[in-house]
């Protein structure tokens, strides 16, 4: 019985060592050296191989190496194949660190101070107390809630929006499409951690920006396809938005003439907010494999109709 | 009976309104319109006027608008005049926000990503877990402790150094000069929040940098005079230090040819980490005035031999 790994080879070596030490009954194979396909019951992948049903006839579970699974075209996957997203605590930690960094970069006007340093200008701007800075979290799943908890301890005024009703301590919670406009009107800094679905594709667009307070700011750590790049540039150039922090782009890497590379009030990072770490992800994955072997429900199993 | 204010005129208007509403028995006067000097029992100042004893013969207390009082030349002040530093909770909040921002900027290599954005390079760097990032706080007074508390909740590995022994939850505490080298050897990111005294002037120099782990980073939110600017540039250029965040400089603003303006692994901000906010500082100040009037000890009174 084997698990096939198809993702970053550097981290593949760390995964291999963890399986050898803690789960020697599960043979670790690495794409493209799959050996006898009939041995492979589990696939751990960022992108599954094409024609998965014929290529891996005995596959029982597809484990994503990522928290989101939108990169899988589920229509090509066997309909009965369970798809499980990665609930590595290192992903949550990375997202919280990045969201906090981005919020402080915007809250403390670091885009202005960075420009001023380049221009050799020594000028302080007045400081808005955190309690008067309204941070809105778009997406209140476990990542959104972890971000809220850390931002709350710094004293920010918090609200959050989710499709289904949530209750989160210290967060004004909005649920459902009809509350979205009210939520947006209260968000000086909007943090997007939504999953990518047909409903959220292109959601960060001109019409949404128009509903934020004038001069609001955006952090996108959801998926690049949620953001209409040209609308963001327009909003920054007209002053509708003051600044933005973007970690994900629809096309990665962006073309060399993409406007995100050079906008001085936009901080662009190369999809580094969070990375799965084998050392913390392995226990989560192994627990799910053992659950599956015992016929128990796994953690993070994707609702394929909902898409996350 | 009057209080004389000598600091930023914009915030002066907010101070005036607070006195008018909450302490009408204390007349608020603003430098240089001092009126009859004999009325002035309290001075609230960033820098006191020269010849304070002759200029303000009835002065009973000098209140600083800042957390540090090194800008006062105590040798020119009457020896019996109490000097009180500002314990505004907004100062603590600002310092915590800035220290956290600076730590995350260094921890997540934002100096590299900022350069890469300019160079249009899309490349992720491996991520060090917060638990493996050792943050050392130089100065464990109330500001250092507040910073430690917030960094601890993000999972960083923390140590702290102070002149006198301290015990702080979750922080490996070092005390006294003979422990400084061991503390430095354990600090991947060093945050300086020391008060400026003769013992700390120039403390952040080549010899100290050589005791940090190779590639360590520095955040200076203490005072500019604690840092030897040329030694920091040398340490960055040789790779001894990887990067630095600097909010205070010996000469503010720095001369236009100062190397801090243009170093790409040094983030320079114009002394904005924290600002006293009249709304939160007023209750602290008024409480101290009432304590003084009742003959009780004030909070934040400076030990003039120690200098803070």
XYZ file of C-alpha atoms in Angstrom:
616
model
C 0.000 0.000 0.000
C 1.520 3.313 -1.097
C 1.002 7.068 -1.025
C 1.980 9.042 -4.117
C 3.349 12.551 -3.547
C 3.136 15.138 -6.315
C 4.263 18.568 -5.167
C 7.404 20.544 -4.271
C 10.388 18.097 -4.377
C 12.365 19.913 -1.663
C 9.613 19.386 0.870
C 9.097 15.900 -0.648
C 12.332 14.776 1.016
C 11.013 15.899 4.404
C 7.686 14.115 3.817
C 9.565 10.928 2.847
C 11.597 10.957 6.065
C 8.466 11.467 8.179
C 6.678 8.513 6.555
C 9.758 6.299 6.924
C 10.017 7.073 10.608
C 6.375 7.204 11.709
C 4.359 5.171 9.177
C 6.596 2.509 7.638
C 3.510 0.538 6.557
C 2.747 3.267 4.009
C 5.230 3.277 1.144
C 6.095 6.829 0.036
C 6.430 7.283 -3.723
C 7.159 10.483 -5.538
C 5.752 11.575 -8.881
C 6.664 10.692 -11.637
C 8.147 7.417 -10.226
C 4.819 5.849 -9.427
C 5.838 2.152 -9.752
C 2.862 -0.220 -9.906
C -0.226 2.060 -10.024
C -2.317 -0.635 -8.344
C -0.392 -0.076 -5.070
C -1.363 3.560 -4.797
C -4.275 4.143 -2.443
C -3.494 7.734 -1.444
C -2.445 10.780 -3.424
C -0.940 13.880 -1.754
C -0.787 16.606 -4.380
C -0.865 20.288 -5.200
C -2.166 19.405 -8.716
C -3.369 15.833 -9.435
C -2.168 14.113 -12.604
C -4.525 14.169 -15.591
C -6.888 11.198 -16.103
C -6.608 10.256 -12.473
C -9.168 7.425 -12.635
C -7.328 5.474 -15.314
C -3.861 6.420 -14.146
C -4.501 5.493 -10.471
C -7.249 2.853 -10.509
C -7.011 1.955 -6.792
C -6.961 5.535 -5.476
C -9.051 5.888 -2.303
C -8.411 9.504 -1.176
C -6.994 12.658 -2.751
C -5.249 14.787 -0.135
C -4.462 18.388 -1.132
C -1.173 19.871 0.115
C -3.009 23.211 0.381
C -5.855 24.701 2.421
C -7.752 25.570 -0.776
C -8.704 22.959 -3.403
C -9.869 25.254 -6.218
C -6.812 24.252 -8.282
C -8.489 20.831 -8.746
C -10.937 20.582 -11.609
C -13.398 18.385 -9.729
C -15.298 17.591 -12.929
C -12.322 15.425 -14.008
C -12.180 13.549 -10.686
C -14.145 10.357 -10.004
C -17.349 11.481 -8.291
C -16.919 9.112 -5.352
C -13.282 10.062 -4.633
C -13.005 11.902 -1.302
C -11.007 15.154 -1.581
C -9.435 16.400 1.663
C -7.944 19.842 2.157
C -4.848 20.408 4.287
C -5.487 21.623 7.823
C -1.797 22.106 8.690
C -1.483 24.437 11.711
C 1.537 26.017 9.944
C -0.836 27.302 7.247
C -2.974 29.001 9.869
C 0.129 30.444 11.563
C 1.459 31.782 8.243
C -1.862 33.343 7.303
C -2.199 34.990 10.718
C 1.350 36.399 10.529
C 0.797 37.743 7.041
C -2.641 39.211 7.774
C -1.251 40.906 10.871
C 1.751 42.224 8.958
C -0.473 43.537 6.152
C -2.914 45.148 8.583
C -0.104 46.951 10.419
C 1.564 47.999 7.126
C -1.728 49.631 6.106
C -2.783 50.852 9.568
C 0.558 52.592 10.157
C 0.777 53.973 6.571
C 4.028 52.179 5.834
C 3.425 52.680 2.102
C 3.795 56.442 2.729
C 6.843 56.028 4.961
C 8.534 53.746 2.422
C 8.018 56.373 -0.273
C 9.178 59.133 2.069
C 12.376 57.225 2.842
C 13.104 57.014 -0.879
C 12.359 60.748 -1.229
C 14.358 61.598 1.937
C 11.330 63.182 3.595
C 11.054 63.118 7.390
C 7.385 63.706 8.142
C 5.102 62.043 10.681
C 1.440 61.393 9.942
C -1.217 61.387 12.619
C -1.921 58.047 14.161
C -5.366 56.438 14.170
C -5.930 54.402 17.362
C -6.434 50.694 16.612
C -9.822 50.810 18.345
C -10.989 53.286 15.691
C -9.607 51.223 12.792
C -12.331 48.892 11.518
C -10.944 45.687 10.068
C -13.384 43.532 8.100
C -12.599 39.870 7.470
C -14.236 38.440 4.366
C -14.469 34.738 5.172
C -14.894 33.572 8.771
C -13.801 29.935 8.541
C -10.976 28.664 10.714
C -8.408 30.933 9.009
C -10.586 34.038 9.302
C -11.304 33.284 12.934
C -7.615 32.780 13.751
C -6.822 36.136 12.122
C -9.640 37.819 14.063
C -8.335 36.478 17.339
C -4.862 37.950 16.856
C -6.111 41.293 15.515
C -8.532 41.522 18.422
C -5.717 41.204 20.936
C -4.119 44.286 19.320
C -7.331 46.251 19.883
C -8.668 46.614 16.332
C -12.411 46.994 15.819
C -13.453 43.793 14.050
C -16.232 42.577 11.829
C -16.503 39.516 9.650
C -18.658 38.194 6.845
C -19.455 34.621 5.921
C -21.995 32.867 3.742
C -23.477 30.968 6.672
C -24.103 32.490 10.145
C -21.131 32.380 12.546
C -20.583 33.565 16.083
C -17.060 34.699 16.893
C -16.052 36.372 20.161
C -15.230 40.047 19.744
C -16.290 40.114 16.079
C -19.443 41.719 14.654
C -20.608 38.890 12.411
C -22.514 39.358 9.160
C -23.907 36.409 7.204
C -25.371 35.986 3.762
C -25.407 38.080 0.606
C -27.976 40.607 1.794
C -25.662 41.779 4.645
C -22.549 42.187 2.497
C -23.063 45.889 1.751
C -23.443 46.787 5.424
C -20.322 44.783 6.271
C -18.320 46.534 3.540
C -19.444 49.998 4.655
C -17.845 49.251 8.054
C -14.460 47.980 6.780
C -11.539 50.426 6.678
C -9.222 47.490 6.010
C -10.766 44.537 4.176
C -9.010 41.159 4.439
C -10.133 38.523 1.930
C -9.657 34.901 3.030
C -12.592 33.470 1.084
C -12.306 30.133 -0.713
C -12.422 30.389 -4.511
C -15.794 29.249 -5.855
C -17.987 30.391 -8.728
C -19.649 32.783 -6.262
C -16.385 34.415 -5.175
C -14.581 34.580 -8.534
C -14.060 38.272 -9.307
C -15.801 39.376 -6.092
C -13.108 42.014 -5.361
C -14.114 44.406 -8.114
C -15.027 48.043 -8.751
C -18.559 47.621 -7.463
C -17.343 46.130 -4.170
C -14.635 48.794 -3.754
C -17.329 51.484 -4.174
C -19.117 50.114 -1.110
C -16.072 50.421 1.181
C -15.436 53.675 3.083
C -13.487 56.170 0.917
C -9.760 55.573 1.322
C -10.198 52.015 2.600
C -7.493 49.404 2.019
C -7.427 45.798 0.834
C -5.476 42.657 1.753
C -5.962 39.689 -0.570
C -4.740 36.372 0.785
C -7.633 34.380 -0.679
C -7.045 33.539 -4.344
C -5.888 35.728 -7.186
C -8.963 34.925 -9.274
C -11.134 36.695 -6.686
C -9.581 40.049 -7.573
C -10.176 42.063 -10.751
C -6.650 43.449 -11.108
C -7.566 46.402 -13.341
C -10.314 47.479 -10.917
C -7.850 47.516 -8.034
C -5.379 49.664 -9.962
C -8.184 52.053 -10.906
C -9.351 52.255 -7.271
C -5.811 53.023 -6.082
C -5.261 55.623 -8.801
C -8.525 57.458 -8.138
C -7.955 57.342 -4.356
C -11.087 55.255 -3.862
C -8.698 52.861 -2.053
C -5.599 54.134 -0.270
C -3.381 51.048 -0.522
C -3.363 47.282 -0.935
C -1.410 44.177 0.034
C -1.636 41.336 -2.476
C -0.133 37.856 -2.060
C -2.029 35.980 -4.770
C -2.576 36.821 -8.418
C -4.732 35.147 -11.079
C -1.663 34.435 -13.211
C 1.387 33.490 -11.138
C 3.957 34.802 -11.749
C 2.302 37.909 -13.203
C 3.502 39.041 -16.638
C 6.432 41.434 -16.502
C 4.214 44.344 -17.584
C 1.551 43.630 -14.948
C 0.768 46.900 -13.117
C 1.029 45.257 -9.648
C 4.830 45.145 -9.961
C 5.223 48.879 -9.896
C 2.392 50.519 -7.950
C 3.866 52.312 -4.947
C 0.792 51.889 -2.742
C 0.506 48.187 -3.546
C 2.716 45.626 -1.825
C 3.001 42.468 -3.928
C 4.443 39.243 -2.495
C 4.900 35.930 -4.368
C 2.197 33.735 -2.754
C 4.137 33.329 0.484
C 1.541 34.125 3.143
C 1.491 30.491 4.220
C 3.295 27.299 3.276
C 2.472 23.747 4.279
C 5.267 22.419 6.497
C 5.693 18.632 6.442
C 6.638 18.517 10.130
C 3.313 19.999 11.275
C 1.181 18.695 8.385
C 2.291 15.061 8.699
C 0.426 14.271 11.955
C -2.744 15.789 10.464
C -2.386 13.742 7.273
C -1.527 10.499 9.060
C -4.484 10.913 11.403
C -6.744 11.239 8.367
C -5.232 8.144 6.705
C -5.794 6.142 9.895
C -9.364 7.481 10.148
C -9.988 6.417 6.580
C -8.552 2.958 7.260
C -10.907 2.579 10.236
C -13.860 3.843 8.191
C -14.193 7.057 10.224
C -14.846 10.537 8.789
C -11.725 12.559 7.929
C -10.997 16.168 8.951
C -11.133 18.708 6.130
C -13.106 16.596 3.682
C -14.386 18.847 0.898
C -18.088 19.225 0.159
C -17.789 18.847 -3.601
C -21.041 20.646 -4.363
C -19.975 23.651 -2.243
C -16.409 23.521 -3.526
C -14.551 23.853 -0.185
C -3.103 78.066 39.241
C -2.024 77.189 35.725
C -0.366 74.487 33.626
C 1.955 75.596 30.822
C 2.023 73.421 27.683
C 5.066 73.471 25.416
C 4.862 70.880 22.667
C 3.067 70.154 19.365
C 0.433 72.938 18.847
C -2.011 70.671 16.962
C -2.334 68.339 19.919
C -2.259 71.442 22.172
C -5.806 72.261 21.082
C -6.962 68.806 22.144
C -5.218 69.142 25.526
C -6.860 72.558 26.042
C -10.336 71.150 25.408
C -9.752 68.275 27.839
C -8.622 70.627 30.637
C -11.561 72.957 30.001
C -14.032 70.112 30.277
C -12.557 67.964 33.044
C -10.306 70.214 35.163
C -11.567 73.803 34.928
C -9.658 74.691 38.131
C -6.382 74.309 36.227
C -5.852 77.082 33.706
C -4.288 75.804 30.462
C -1.684 78.127 28.955
C 0.351 77.510 25.869
C 3.954 78.473 25.281
C 5.026 81.186 24.506
C 1.919 82.961 25.953
C 2.776 82.254 29.564
C 1.013 85.227 31.178
C 2.050 85.807 34.813
C 4.825 83.238 35.469
C 3.914 83.132 39.140
C 0.658 81.320 38.258
C 2.422 78.401 36.627
C 2.724 75.393 38.914
C 2.904 72.661 36.256
C 4.784 72.363 32.991
C 3.845 69.796 30.327
C 6.624 69.795 27.752
C 8.631 67.902 25.169
C 11.558 70.324 25.769
C 11.475 72.683 28.791
C 12.335 76.363 28.245
C 15.879 77.433 29.093
C 16.555 78.844 32.570
C 13.480 77.162 33.935
C 14.097 78.179 37.567
C 14.140 81.906 36.859
C 11.563 81.773 34.095
C 9.031 79.735 36.096
C 9.754 80.469 39.763
C 6.655 78.691 41.149
C 7.025 75.494 39.107
C 6.183 72.393 41.174
C 6.338 69.527 38.639
C 7.757 69.017 35.153
C 5.656 66.537 33.183
C 7.220 65.125 30.007
C 4.891 64.544 27.040
C 7.069 61.509 26.220
C 7.911 58.153 27.768
C 11.636 58.997 27.697
C 13.075 62.087 29.433
C 16.609 62.041 28.027
C 15.854 65.161 25.990
C 15.917 67.097 29.294
C 19.317 68.245 30.445
C 18.654 67.528 34.117
C 21.768 69.447 35.158
C 19.941 72.669 34.209
C 16.803 71.769 36.189
C 16.330 72.687 39.858
C 17.480 69.639 41.825
C 14.266 69.415 43.833
C 11.926 69.644 40.829
C 10.105 66.344 40.277
C 10.289 65.128 36.652
C 7.519 62.750 35.568
C 7.547 60.723 32.373
C 4.390 60.087 30.373
C 2.718 56.729 30.933
C 0.068 57.211 28.242
C -1.390 53.822 27.256
C -1.373 55.081 23.634
C 2.444 55.170 23.770
C 2.515 51.542 24.841
C -0.002 50.633 22.122
C 2.024 52.457 19.453
C 5.289 50.820 20.521
C 3.689 47.369 20.539
C 2.202 47.896 17.057
C 5.490 49.125 15.671
C 7.606 46.402 17.308
C 5.212 43.771 16.003
C 5.236 45.294 12.525
C 9.034 45.470 12.505
C 9.400 41.915 13.784
C 7.070 40.567 11.085
C 8.779 42.675 8.375
C 12.103 41.066 9.350
C 10.740 37.584 10.177
C 8.960 37.301 6.806
C 11.876 38.870 4.817
C 9.749 41.720 3.534
C 12.950 43.629 2.678
C 13.655 40.902 0.090
C 10.100 40.821 -1.220
C 10.017 44.618 -1.550
C 13.204 44.503 -3.623
C 11.884 41.574 -5.658
C 8.697 43.504 -6.447
C 10.808 46.372 -7.783
C 12.880 43.882 -9.804
C 9.748 41.989 -10.972
C 11.006 38.723 -9.471
C 8.457 36.164 -8.260
C 10.358 33.917 -5.866
C 9.334 32.479 -2.501
C 11.835 32.012 0.322
C 11.545 29.259 2.876
C 9.649 30.166 5.982
C 11.121 29.947 9.481
C 8.467 28.948 12.044
C 7.918 31.676 14.656
C 8.785 29.193 17.405
C 12.286 28.903 15.913
C 12.733 32.688 15.572
C 14.391 34.035 18.703
C 13.395 37.605 19.477
C 15.450 39.404 22.136
C 14.062 42.489 23.827
C 16.708 44.859 25.130
C 14.915 46.654 27.965
C 12.185 44.872 29.941
C 10.351 47.801 31.514
C 6.637 48.248 30.926
C 7.126 48.845 27.176
C 9.400 45.816 26.730
C 6.982 43.645 28.667
C 3.994 44.787 26.604
C 5.909 43.992 23.406
C 6.866 40.559 24.775
C 3.272 39.747 25.589
C 2.062 40.408 22.044
C 5.016 38.651 20.360
C 4.506 35.681 22.661
C 0.913 35.271 21.531
C 2.225 34.927 17.956
C 4.496 32.085 19.062
C 7.953 33.696 18.857
C 10.708 32.391 21.114
C 11.400 35.261 23.525
C 14.194 36.487 25.720
C 14.755 39.829 27.381
C 17.542 41.747 29.057
C 17.348 44.385 31.752
C 19.754 46.040 34.138
C 17.884 44.777 37.190
C 16.385 41.245 37.480
C 12.851 40.833 36.108
C 10.484 37.927 35.836
C 8.195 37.963 32.814
C 5.894 35.090 31.825
C 7.064 33.271 28.713
C 10.310 35.264 28.479
C 13.817 33.986 29.273
C 15.068 36.880 31.380
C 18.678 38.013 31.599
C 19.807 40.719 34.035
C 22.968 42.736 34.457
C 25.975 43.438 32.282
C 27.630 40.044 32.715
C 24.657 38.268 31.041
C 24.443 40.579 28.039
C 26.658 38.466 25.752
C 24.640 35.299 26.355
C 21.402 37.213 25.716
C 22.778 38.630 22.448
C 23.948 35.207 21.226
C 20.303 34.042 21.460
C 18.694 36.980 19.603
C 17.897 36.526 15.895
C 15.878 39.745 16.033
C 17.015 42.308 18.605
C 14.512 44.987 19.668
C 15.976 47.939 21.554
C 13.574 49.761 23.895
C 16.190 50.892 26.415
C 16.053 54.358 27.969
C 18.886 56.657 26.912
C 21.446 57.030 29.684
C 25.205 57.378 29.753
C 25.376 53.561 29.977
C 23.246 53.004 26.861
C 24.584 55.789 24.625
C 26.196 54.098 21.608
C 25.395 50.599 22.931
C 24.228 49.406 19.482
C 27.665 49.275 17.899
C 30.018 46.998 15.966
C 31.096 45.102 19.079
C 27.464 44.350 20.044
C 26.529 43.342 16.478
C 29.458 40.861 16.483
C 27.854 39.067 19.452
C 24.522 38.482 17.686
C 24.023 35.343 15.570
C 25.290 35.868 11.994
C 22.530 37.379 9.863
C 20.568 38.689 12.846
C 18.365 41.775 12.529
C 17.818 44.946 14.553
C 14.825 47.092 15.486
C 15.664 50.383 17.203
C 12.729 52.108 18.882
C 14.772 53.293 21.855
C 16.692 56.477 21.066
C 18.813 57.359 18.065
C 21.842 58.138 20.254
C 21.999 54.466 21.273
C 22.918 53.446 17.717
C 26.270 54.017 15.992
C 24.914 54.655 12.498
C 28.121 53.854 10.611
C 28.484 50.541 12.465
C 24.971 49.524 11.440
C 25.643 50.314 7.777
C 28.891 48.346 7.939
C 27.115 45.366 9.558
C 24.411 45.411 6.860
C 26.961 45.727 4.056
C 29.130 42.873 5.317
C 26.081 40.648 5.947
C 26.853 40.522 9.674
C 23.253 41.778 10.049
C 20.584 40.911 7.474
C 18.293 43.911 7.891
C 17.173 46.659 10.262
C 14.162 48.755 11.182
C 15.003 52.180 12.577
C 12.509 54.731 13.922
C 14.882 57.034 15.806
C 18.091 58.716 14.703
C 20.643 60.760 16.645
C 20.023 63.776 14.409
C 16.355 64.139 13.409
C 15.735 64.655 10.571
C 18.914 62.958 9.301
C 21.028 64.963 6.828
C 20.050 64.396 3.209
C 23.233 62.396 2.585
C 22.720 60.128 5.603
C 23.117 56.479 4.474
C 19.904 55.366 6.271
C 17.789 57.041 3.573
C 18.902 54.726 0.834
C 19.827 51.306 2.256
C 17.488 48.695 0.797
C 17.648 46.395 3.812
C 16.997 49.230 6.255
C 13.508 50.570 6.838
C 13.643 54.129 8.176
C 10.557 55.812 9.675
C 10.377 59.368 11.053
C 10.061 58.746 14.821
C 6.450 57.583 14.557
C 6.453 54.327 16.533
C 4.367 55.952 19.241
C 2.741 59.314 19.825
C 1.206 60.642 23.005
C -2.533 61.055 22.477
C -4.178 63.728 24.649
C -7.383 61.701 24.997
C -5.634 58.763 26.674
C -2.792 60.732 28.296
C -5.030 63.317 29.983
C -6.493 60.978 32.649
C -2.961 59.810 33.519
C -1.689 63.388 33.784
C -4.680 64.649 35.771
C -4.387 61.733 38.191
C -0.760 62.699 38.802
C -1.659 66.380 39.341
C -4.310 65.376 41.892
C -1.843 63.017 43.580
C 0.679 65.842 43.829
C -1.945 68.175 45.231
C -2.765 65.579 47.922
C 0.941 65.029 48.658
C 0.899 61.450 47.274
C 3.592 59.874 45.065
C 3.066 60.271 41.312
C 3.239 57.495 38.702
C 6.257 57.636 36.409
C 8.391 59.941 38.559
C 11.964 59.835 37.258
C 14.864 58.720 39.439
C 17.194 61.561 38.509
C 20.378 59.697 39.409
C 19.342 56.728 37.230
C 18.041 58.972 34.466
C 14.699 57.226 33.804
